[in-house]
Amino acid sequence: MHLPRTVRSLRAVVATGGVVALAAGLAACGSSSSGGGGGDAAGESITIATTGPVPSFWNPWDPGSATSTFLDPVYDTLIHYSDGELQPWLATSWEFTDPNTLELKLRDDVTFTDGSTFDADAVQANLQYAIDAGANQQDQTFLANISGMTVVDDTTIDIALTQPNPALPYDFSQLSGYMASPEALATEDGLQQEPVGSGPYLLDTDATRPGVTVVYKRNPDYWAADQDLFPFDTVTYSIIGDPTAAKNAATSGQVDALTVQPGTDITGFEQVTSESGDQAGITGAWVDMTGTVTPALGDERVRQALNYAVNTQQLGEVAYQDTAIPVAGVPITPDSAAYSSQLGDLYSFDPDKAKQLLAEAGYADGFDMTMIAVPQAEQFAQAIAGQLADVGVRVSVEVHGADLVQTVQSGAKSSGLVLQRLTGDAGQDLQNAFDPNAFFNVHHGEATDVTSLLTQAAQATDESARNALYQQAAVAGAEQSWYIATLVLQTVTAYDPSVVTVTPPDRGAIHLYDYQLPS
Amino acid sequence: MTRYVLRRLAVAVPLVLVVATISFFLVQLVPGSPAAAILGPTATQDQVDALERSLGLDAPATTQFVDWLTGAAHGDLGRSYVTGQPVSDALSQALAPTLSLAVLSTLLTLGLGLVMGMAAAVRGGRTDKAVQWVGSLGMAIPNFWLAALLVFVLAIELPLFPATGYAELATEGLGPWLSHLVLPVLALSAVNLGQIAFQARAAFADALGRDYVRTLQATGTPRRRVLFKHVLRNASVPVVTVTGLTFIFTLGGVVILELIFNLPGLGNLMLRSVQTNDFSVVQGGVLYFSLAVILVNLVVDVATASLDPRVRVR
């Protein structure tokens, strides 16, 4: 039964050789297929990894629509924002003809992919649609301020405001500035399955796999093709939910750029940290400032005590390395025009002061409260709870996922972790933070001194006077202590420098035009 | 054999119906509205209500179920609430990577497991110990850890295979398809290999001790013929059963590996759909999984029956 040793050896050699040959063949196929990161394509294609969210609709004005990540390739904004300045795009110029009227001058050579013309009527149709449909919350502040629109001629539109909003041109460089075809907007499901814009790319529906990859190919009729602002022929967004898988894809050359967690190192990739992009926002815990659920929290001294009790700096270093910026309960960082030294002096870690404030408010023995968190933020919530326990405040952390919205809206919880995206405009970010109708502010608490100062700031025509009012509003907001353990998070973008150079703006979204070929 | 298959199929139909019904109403109990999840926390109640109406979610659950079942009977599982894609398209696209992974892994583990089990039983001694050692090691190593190790060594340090992703067989060809599956198949097979090898070893050892083997050897039948014609057939029955079970567990348990390798398979799709309350896809996915389980069980039954005719008359 046993075969001669030589025959067995020969068999082993042949078998081993076969396996090696098969592996080498597969590897060769693998490298040719997986090198789609674009690095070998003479800079003509780029693959960007993103965690989503997956686009549900292609109407830029619908809540639940794609984020700017997916809208950028197919829609143009009225204005661009780069190098810290607003730049003309669909709008060639803009001017406040009086504090309550913004006049936009528009290009006359742009058509949408369905053949309809971009003009002042199209801008009016978009903004009117947004007002009628109650667009994304980020847009609602400025939408509510629009009292009317006048189409002066094909390339001129006047937007009348109920109150001055100096940030409006900046808004038009963000989500609020995307212009969709008015004809598609007028159709009930015109933008459900496919985008109809005037952008530099077209959605490649054949190559796109919903929830897996979204592929765009160059728009051959793009009106600004000669400006070389979009150097890649193909743009692929690879939706990778797991950060480790995204990192592995980048390391092995399948992805050229991605947002990474702080502290992630990818061999051969460069990194840039910015207060713009997907991860930029303010995190921390909102508290029931009306005292409806937990009466103690209705007392400003108690809320301030909570802020003194938490070592926010330490929490930030542990959770986000050195990329999170501790702030005093308001979304204002030291490099903001709304920052003042008075703000910087608030809420340094001081448990003794926290106990003193609690005692003054009649809560020397502490009190009980609940804090809700999404599963990903549970550890952060537990860390806050642990530090509050040291001053006698007993926090019960509740984790909610799919039912988070209902839980918040039930109005039965004392506090919860929040991640609020930032627009980068101090006035708007403060307004959003202290809005009586904010998502978490279910009992409609009001900070009248803050909103009054913001209103005055909006009406100020002098920039330094406006910034001074913003500074006062920021301090007033911080002293109200609606939020505790607040950190401004930054986005860390990693990219393969042989394929692309990413230059994020100092605020707002990182747009596709911030991705350029390496110089 | 035909009657046997028809009998098994007749049992399968009501089973699918029961699974579909239970899963539909269980999904209804999940907290949170799909419309609210799609629109996000910034949407107003009016917008949520409008989307619920357009998705047909405002109808009573029984009406939704009858509509869904009627559609399903005609091959229409509806559309994804989130992407608008037909559910059957989404599932079919996701089925290919998962099935590729499960089938390749099963073929690999079955082939290697049989060889290892047979070698251990026939040769004993060091070979047996080596097989037990390798099988135990495979079962002891968590597959997500092995996956990470394989990616590090064979995709990053030695860039032999892609670290993530999937290449479609039809459009990109055999090479890219296989190369994308090598690492996940290896990670998935490690655990299953031990199970099948141990089962095969026990089955072969049992069969080798039977009287008919001694009789065949006494009559001068060549050992190779005894092993491959007689022993292999008899020992295969329990191995096939275990392989079927392994395949089913593999289908349900690939989620973590699909995440690690970013494979756009059923596990990834189901996880994403659950997270976004995309119940139409979840419902369709449950139906696909139950059909797959029934089909695999049928294949195992038929294979067992063809190997062991006594099964057909039970």
PDB file of C-alpha atoms in Angstrom, chain A residues 285-307 358 361 363 366-371 388 393-395 412-416 443 445 479-484:
ATOM      1  CA  ALA A 285     -23.915  66.138  26.911  1.00  0.00           C
ATOM      2  CA  TRP A 286     -26.960  68.361  26.759  1.00  0.00           C
ATOM      3  CA  VAL A 287     -28.844  68.658  30.011  1.00  0.00           C
ATOM      4  CA  ASP A 288     -32.508  69.265  30.807  1.00  0.00           C
ATOM      5  CA  MET A 289     -31.956  72.965  31.405  1.00  0.00           C
ATOM      6  CA  THR A 290     -35.662  73.562  32.072  1.00  0.00           C
ATOM      7  CA  GLY A 291     -35.590  71.202  35.042  1.00  0.00           C
ATOM      8  CA  THR A 292     -38.737  69.478  33.787  1.00  0.00           C
ATOM      9  CA  VAL A 293     -37.395  65.963  34.274  1.00  0.00           C
ATOM     10  CA  THR A 294     -34.703  66.638  36.861  1.00  0.00           C
ATOM     11  CA  PRO A 295     -35.512  69.789  38.818  1.00  0.00           C
ATOM     12  CA  ALA A 296     -31.901  70.225  39.969  1.00  0.00           C
ATOM     13  CA  LEU A 297     -30.823  70.816  36.368  1.00  0.00           C
ATOM     14  CA  GLY A 298     -33.122  73.845  36.139  1.00  0.00           C
ATOM     15  CA  ASP A 299     -30.675  75.663  38.419  1.00  0.00           C
ATOM     16  CA  GLU A 300     -27.838  77.326  36.498  1.00  0.00           C
ATOM     17  CA  ARG A 301     -25.442  76.777  39.420  1.00  0.00           C
ATOM     18  CA  VAL A 302     -26.029  73.043  39.283  1.00  0.00           C
ATOM     19  CA  ARG A 303     -25.348  72.938  35.547  1.00  0.00           C
ATOM     20  CA  GLN A 304     -22.180  74.963  36.054  1.00  0.00           C
ATOM     21  CA  ALA A 305     -21.172  72.568  38.828  1.00  0.00           C
ATOM     22  CA  LEU A 306     -21.423  69.669  36.378  1.00  0.00           C
ATOM     23  CA  ASN A 307     -19.060  71.456  34.010  1.00  0.00           C
ATOM     24  CA  LEU A 358     -24.053  72.182  44.355  1.00  0.00           C
ATOM     25  CA  ALA A 361     -28.051  75.284  45.115  1.00  0.00           C
ATOM     26  CA  TYR A 363     -27.846  69.751  46.410  1.00  0.00           C
ATOM     27  CA  GLY A 366     -26.042  65.295  44.954  1.00  0.00           C
ATOM     28  CA  PHE A 367     -28.991  64.051  42.906  1.00  0.00           C
ATOM     29  CA  ASP A 368     -29.941  61.367  40.388  1.00  0.00           C
ATOM     30  CA  MET A 369     -30.097  61.893  36.663  1.00  0.00           C
ATOM     31  CA  THR A 370     -30.169  59.857  33.447  1.00  0.00           C
ATOM     32  CA  MET A 371     -27.913  60.227  30.421  1.00  0.00           C
ATOM     33  CA  LEU A 388     -19.811  63.317  38.164  1.00  0.00           C
ATOM     34  CA  VAL A 393     -24.176  63.313  41.124  1.00  0.00           C
ATOM     35  CA  ARG A 394     -25.428  59.846  40.329  1.00  0.00           C
ATOM     36  CA  VAL A 395     -25.803  59.325  36.579  1.00  0.00           C
ATOM     37  CA  ALA A 412     -38.353  61.918  29.839  1.00  0.00           C
ATOM     38  CA  LYS A 413     -34.577  61.970  30.117  1.00  0.00           C
ATOM     39  CA  SER A 414     -32.321  64.372  32.010  1.00  0.00           C
ATOM     40  CA  SER A 415     -29.463  64.511  29.563  1.00  0.00           C
ATOM     41  CA  GLY A 416     -27.871  62.856  26.581  1.00  0.00           C
ATOM     42  CA  HIS A 443     -39.037  71.320  26.602  1.00  0.00           C
ATOM     43  CA  GLY A 445     -35.772  76.066  27.010  1.00  0.00           C
ATOM     44  CA  GLU A 479     -22.506  80.636  31.635  1.00  0.00           C
ATOM     45  CA  GLN A 480     -25.949  79.147  30.980  1.00  0.00           C
ATOM     46  CA  SER A 481     -24.181  75.774  30.871  1.00  0.00           C
ATOM     47  CA  TRP A 482     -26.691  73.968  28.690  1.00  0.00           C
ATOM     48  CA  TYR A 483     -23.969  71.535  27.718  1.00  0.00           C
ATOM     49  CA  ILE A 484     -21.359  69.772  29.803  1.00  0.00           C
TER      50      ILE A 484
END
